[in-house]
CSV table of C-alpha atoms in Angstrom, one decimal:
chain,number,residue,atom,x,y,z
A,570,UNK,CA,0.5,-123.8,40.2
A,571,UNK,CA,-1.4,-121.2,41.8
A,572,UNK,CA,0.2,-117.9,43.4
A,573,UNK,CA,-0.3,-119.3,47.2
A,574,UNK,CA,1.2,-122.4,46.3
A,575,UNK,CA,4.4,-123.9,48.6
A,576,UNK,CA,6.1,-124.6,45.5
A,577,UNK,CA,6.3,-121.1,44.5
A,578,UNK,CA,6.2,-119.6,48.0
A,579,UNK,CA,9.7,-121.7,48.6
A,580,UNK,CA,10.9,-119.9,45.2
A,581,UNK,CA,10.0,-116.3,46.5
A,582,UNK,CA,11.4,-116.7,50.0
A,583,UNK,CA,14.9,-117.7,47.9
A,584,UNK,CA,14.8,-114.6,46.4
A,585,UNK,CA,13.8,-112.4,49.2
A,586,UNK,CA,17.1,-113.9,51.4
A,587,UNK,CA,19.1,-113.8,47.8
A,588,UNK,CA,18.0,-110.3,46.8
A,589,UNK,CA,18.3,-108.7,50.8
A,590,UNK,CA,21.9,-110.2,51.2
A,591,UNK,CA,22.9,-108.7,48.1
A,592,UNK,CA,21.2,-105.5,48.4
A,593,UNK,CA,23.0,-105.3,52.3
A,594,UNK,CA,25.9,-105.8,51.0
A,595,UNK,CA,26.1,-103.7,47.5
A,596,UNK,CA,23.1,-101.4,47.9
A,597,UNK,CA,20.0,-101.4,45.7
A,598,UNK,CA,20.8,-99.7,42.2
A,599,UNK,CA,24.6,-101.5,42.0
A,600,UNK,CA,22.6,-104.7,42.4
A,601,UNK,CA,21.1,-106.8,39.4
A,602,UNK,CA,18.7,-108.8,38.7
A,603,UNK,CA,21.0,-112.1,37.8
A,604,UNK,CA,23.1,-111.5,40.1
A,605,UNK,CA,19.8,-111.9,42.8
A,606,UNK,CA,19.0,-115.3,40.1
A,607,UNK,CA,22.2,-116.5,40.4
A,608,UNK,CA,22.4,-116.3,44.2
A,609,UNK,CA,18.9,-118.1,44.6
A,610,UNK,CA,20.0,-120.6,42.6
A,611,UNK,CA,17.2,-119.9,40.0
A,612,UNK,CA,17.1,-118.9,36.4
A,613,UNK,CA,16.7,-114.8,35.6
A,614,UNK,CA,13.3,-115.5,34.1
A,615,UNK,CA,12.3,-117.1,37.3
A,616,UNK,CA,12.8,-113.3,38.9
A,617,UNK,CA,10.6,-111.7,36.5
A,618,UNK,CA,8.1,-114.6,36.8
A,619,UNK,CA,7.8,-113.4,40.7
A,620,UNK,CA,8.5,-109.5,40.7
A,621,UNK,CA,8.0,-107.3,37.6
A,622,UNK,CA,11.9,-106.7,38.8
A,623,UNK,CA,13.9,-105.2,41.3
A,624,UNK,CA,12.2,-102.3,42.8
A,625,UNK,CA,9.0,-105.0,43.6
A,626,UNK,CA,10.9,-107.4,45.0
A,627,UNK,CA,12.5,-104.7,47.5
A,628,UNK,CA,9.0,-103.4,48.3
A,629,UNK,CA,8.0,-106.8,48.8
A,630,UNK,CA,11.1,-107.4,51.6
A,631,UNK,CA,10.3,-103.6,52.8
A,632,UNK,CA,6.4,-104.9,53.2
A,633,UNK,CA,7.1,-108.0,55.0
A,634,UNK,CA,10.4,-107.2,57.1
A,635,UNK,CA,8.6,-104.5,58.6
A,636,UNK,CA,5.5,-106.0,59.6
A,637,UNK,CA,7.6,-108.6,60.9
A,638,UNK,CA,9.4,-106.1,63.1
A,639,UNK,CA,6.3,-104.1,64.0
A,640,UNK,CA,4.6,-107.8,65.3
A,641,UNK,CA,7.8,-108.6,67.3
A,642,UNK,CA,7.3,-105.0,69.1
A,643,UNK,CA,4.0,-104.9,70.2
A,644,UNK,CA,3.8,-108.3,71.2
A,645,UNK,CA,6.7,-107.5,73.3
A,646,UNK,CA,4.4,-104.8,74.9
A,647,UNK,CA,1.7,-106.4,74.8
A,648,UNK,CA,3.1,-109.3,76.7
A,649,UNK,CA,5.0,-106.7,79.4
A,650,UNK,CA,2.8,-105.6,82.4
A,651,UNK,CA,3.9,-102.9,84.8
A,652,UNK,CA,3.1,-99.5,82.6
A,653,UNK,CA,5.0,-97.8,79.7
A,654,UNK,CA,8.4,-97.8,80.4
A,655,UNK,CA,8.5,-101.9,81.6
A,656,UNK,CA,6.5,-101.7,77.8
A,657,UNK,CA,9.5,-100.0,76.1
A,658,UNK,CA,11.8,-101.6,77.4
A,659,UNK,CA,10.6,-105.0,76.7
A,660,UNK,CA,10.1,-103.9,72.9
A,661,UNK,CA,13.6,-102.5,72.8
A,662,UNK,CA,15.0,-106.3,73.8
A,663,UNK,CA,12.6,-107.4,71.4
A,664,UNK,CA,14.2,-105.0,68.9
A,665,UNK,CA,17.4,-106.0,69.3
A,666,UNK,CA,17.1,-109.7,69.2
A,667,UNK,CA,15.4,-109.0,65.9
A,668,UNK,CA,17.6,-107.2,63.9
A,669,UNK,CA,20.4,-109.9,65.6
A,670,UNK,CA,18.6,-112.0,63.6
A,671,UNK,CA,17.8,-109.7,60.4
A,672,UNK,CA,21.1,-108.0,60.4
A,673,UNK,CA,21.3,-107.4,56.7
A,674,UNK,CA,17.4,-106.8,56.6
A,675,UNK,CA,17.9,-103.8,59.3
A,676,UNK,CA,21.0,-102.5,57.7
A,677,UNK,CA,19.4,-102.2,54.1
A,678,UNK,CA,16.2,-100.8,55.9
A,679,UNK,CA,18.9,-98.3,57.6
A,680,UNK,CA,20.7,-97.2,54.9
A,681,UNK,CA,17.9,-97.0,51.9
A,682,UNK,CA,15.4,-94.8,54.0
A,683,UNK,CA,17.5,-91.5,53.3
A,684,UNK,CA,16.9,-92.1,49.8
A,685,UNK,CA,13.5,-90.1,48.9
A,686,UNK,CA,13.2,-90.2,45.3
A,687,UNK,CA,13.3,-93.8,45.3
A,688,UNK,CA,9.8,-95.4,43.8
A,689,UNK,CA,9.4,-97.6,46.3
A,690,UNK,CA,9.6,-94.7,49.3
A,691,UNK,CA,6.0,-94.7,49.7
A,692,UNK,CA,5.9,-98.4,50.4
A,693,UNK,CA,8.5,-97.2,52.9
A,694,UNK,CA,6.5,-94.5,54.3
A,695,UNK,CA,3.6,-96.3,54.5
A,696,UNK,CA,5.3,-99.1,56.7
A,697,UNK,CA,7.5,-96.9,58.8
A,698,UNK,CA,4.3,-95.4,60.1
A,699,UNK,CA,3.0,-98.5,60.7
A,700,UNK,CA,6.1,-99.5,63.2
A,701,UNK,CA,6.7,-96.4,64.4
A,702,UNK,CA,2.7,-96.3,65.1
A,703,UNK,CA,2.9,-99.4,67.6
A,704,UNK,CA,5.6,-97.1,69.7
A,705,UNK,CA,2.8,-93.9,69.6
A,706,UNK,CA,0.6,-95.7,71.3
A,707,UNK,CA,2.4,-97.3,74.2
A,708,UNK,CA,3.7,-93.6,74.3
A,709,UNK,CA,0.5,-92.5,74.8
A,710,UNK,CA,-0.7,-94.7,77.1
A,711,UNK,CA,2.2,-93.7,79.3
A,712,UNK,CA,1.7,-89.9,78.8
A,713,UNK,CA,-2.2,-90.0,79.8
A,714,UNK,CA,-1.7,-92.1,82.8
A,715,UNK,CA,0.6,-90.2,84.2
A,716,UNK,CA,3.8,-92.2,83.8
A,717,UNK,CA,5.5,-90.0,81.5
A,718,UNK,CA,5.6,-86.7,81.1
A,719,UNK,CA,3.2,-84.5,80.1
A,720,UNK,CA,5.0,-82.5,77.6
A,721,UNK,CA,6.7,-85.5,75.4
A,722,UNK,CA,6.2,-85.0,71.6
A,723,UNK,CA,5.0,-88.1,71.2
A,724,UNK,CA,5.5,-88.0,67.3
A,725,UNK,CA,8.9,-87.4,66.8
A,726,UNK,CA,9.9,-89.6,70.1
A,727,UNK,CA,8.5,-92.2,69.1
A,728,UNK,CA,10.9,-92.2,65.7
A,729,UNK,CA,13.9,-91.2,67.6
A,730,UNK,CA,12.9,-94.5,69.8
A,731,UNK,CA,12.6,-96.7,66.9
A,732,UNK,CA,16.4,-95.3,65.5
A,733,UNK,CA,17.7,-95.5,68.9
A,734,UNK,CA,17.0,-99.2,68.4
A,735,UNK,CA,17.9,-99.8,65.4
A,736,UNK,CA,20.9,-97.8,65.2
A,737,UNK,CA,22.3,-99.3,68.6
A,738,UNK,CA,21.7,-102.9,67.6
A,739,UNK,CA,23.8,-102.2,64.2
A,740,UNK,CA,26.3,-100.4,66.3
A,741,UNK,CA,26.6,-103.2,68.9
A,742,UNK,CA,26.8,-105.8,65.9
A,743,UNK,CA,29.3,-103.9,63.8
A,744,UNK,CA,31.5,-102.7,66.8
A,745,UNK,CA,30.8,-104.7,70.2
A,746,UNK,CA,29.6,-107.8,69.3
A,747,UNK,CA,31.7,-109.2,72.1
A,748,UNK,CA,28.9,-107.9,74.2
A,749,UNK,CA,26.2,-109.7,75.6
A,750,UNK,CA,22.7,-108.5,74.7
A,751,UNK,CA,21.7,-107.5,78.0
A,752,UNK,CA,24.0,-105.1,78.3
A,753,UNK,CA,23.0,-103.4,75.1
A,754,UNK,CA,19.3,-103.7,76.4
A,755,UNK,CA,20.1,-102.2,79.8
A,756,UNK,CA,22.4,-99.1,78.0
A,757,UNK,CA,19.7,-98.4,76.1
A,758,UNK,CA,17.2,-98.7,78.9
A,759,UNK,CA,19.0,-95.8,81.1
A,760,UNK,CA,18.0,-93.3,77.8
A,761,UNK,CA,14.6,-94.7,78.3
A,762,UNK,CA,14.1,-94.3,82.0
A,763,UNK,CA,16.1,-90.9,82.0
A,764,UNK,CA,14.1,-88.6,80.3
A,765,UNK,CA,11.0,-90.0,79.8
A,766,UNK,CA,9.3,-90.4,82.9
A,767,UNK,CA,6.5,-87.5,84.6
A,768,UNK,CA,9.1,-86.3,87.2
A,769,UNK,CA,11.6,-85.2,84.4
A,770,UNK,CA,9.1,-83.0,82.9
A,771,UNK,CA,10.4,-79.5,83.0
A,772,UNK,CA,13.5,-80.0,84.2
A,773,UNK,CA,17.0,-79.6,81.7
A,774,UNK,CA,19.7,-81.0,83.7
A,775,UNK,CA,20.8,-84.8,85.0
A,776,UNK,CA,19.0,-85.8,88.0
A,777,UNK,CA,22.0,-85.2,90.0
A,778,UNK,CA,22.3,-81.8,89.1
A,779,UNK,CA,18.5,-81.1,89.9
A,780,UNK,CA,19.4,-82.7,93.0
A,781,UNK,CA,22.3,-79.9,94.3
A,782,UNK,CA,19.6,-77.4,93.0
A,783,UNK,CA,21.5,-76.3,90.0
């Protein structure tokens, strides 16, 4: 049975839903490696057979949860004409229909970044830069057409973007669920279209205060 095999790629996805659920629910280090067996329904040698043991395995989910998320984004802005901001905003509904759908995923992602002298936070530098990445460039884009303004760190916003998303979707999950998607889309659209945009450049206040000259 050969690595590639659908045998043994049926085992490893097991483990991947087995170990994130767990790992969601009771964090990383207070998770072990029979209890990730015993949800799977697999044997504890089977683990080891897969991943050299836990801190793979969550690499592994870091690796492929993330590239997932960083596809569902720029094919999101890739598929939205119209400029930067239509572009954003599309990814940010994109965004939060994915982590409806990878809520424990986003909420293990969420809570284990802070934790820098875990081994696996390369892996999650390395993979953070390549989501926040997709966000740099339609940032970019927008800043050297004209669309947005001229003075936007694009660095840093394009983090705080990918939080904002992230953060609002477990927010609206934990808290609101009662409320339908689109209205978490379009309240975190206004942030979007408020202080992004060319005309905002230089100015501190609301619109409405820049409009009664204050």
């Amino acid at each position: 049975m050969t690595a590639t095999s659908p045998r043994r790629s049926a085992t490893r996805e097991r483990l991947h839903r087995a170990a994130v659920t767990l790992f969601a629910e009771q964090g990383l280090s207070a998770t072990t490696v029979e209890q990730i067996a015993e949800r799977a329904g697999v044997a504890k040698g089977t683990v080891y057979y897969n991943f050299s043991g836990k801190t793979e395995l969550f690499e592994e989910l870091l690796r492929d949860g993330v590239a997932s998320l960083t596809g569902v984004l720029r094919r999101a802005a890739d598929a939205t004409p119209g400029g930067a901001l239509p572009a954003l905003e599309a990814m940010v509904g994109a965004g939060l229909s994915f982590v409806a759908g990878h809520l424990d995923l986003v909420r293990l992602l969420v809570a284990e970044q802070w934790r820098t002298n875990r081994a696996w936070y390369p892996t999650l530098l390395v993979v953070r830069r390549q989501l926040v990445g997709v966000v740099e460039e339609v940032l970019a884009d927008g800043v050297k057409s004209g669309e947005l303004r001229p003075d936007l760190d694009i660095e840093l916003t394009s983090g705080a973007l990918v939080g904002m998303v992230l953060t609002g979707a477990l927010d609206w999950q934990a808290f609101h669920p009662e409320r339908d998607q689109d209205e978490v889309r379009g309240a975190l659209a206004v942030l979007l279209h408020g202080r992004l945009g060319a005309g905002d450049a230089g100015h501190g206040g609301p619109p409405e205060a820049r409009e009664d000259g204050r």
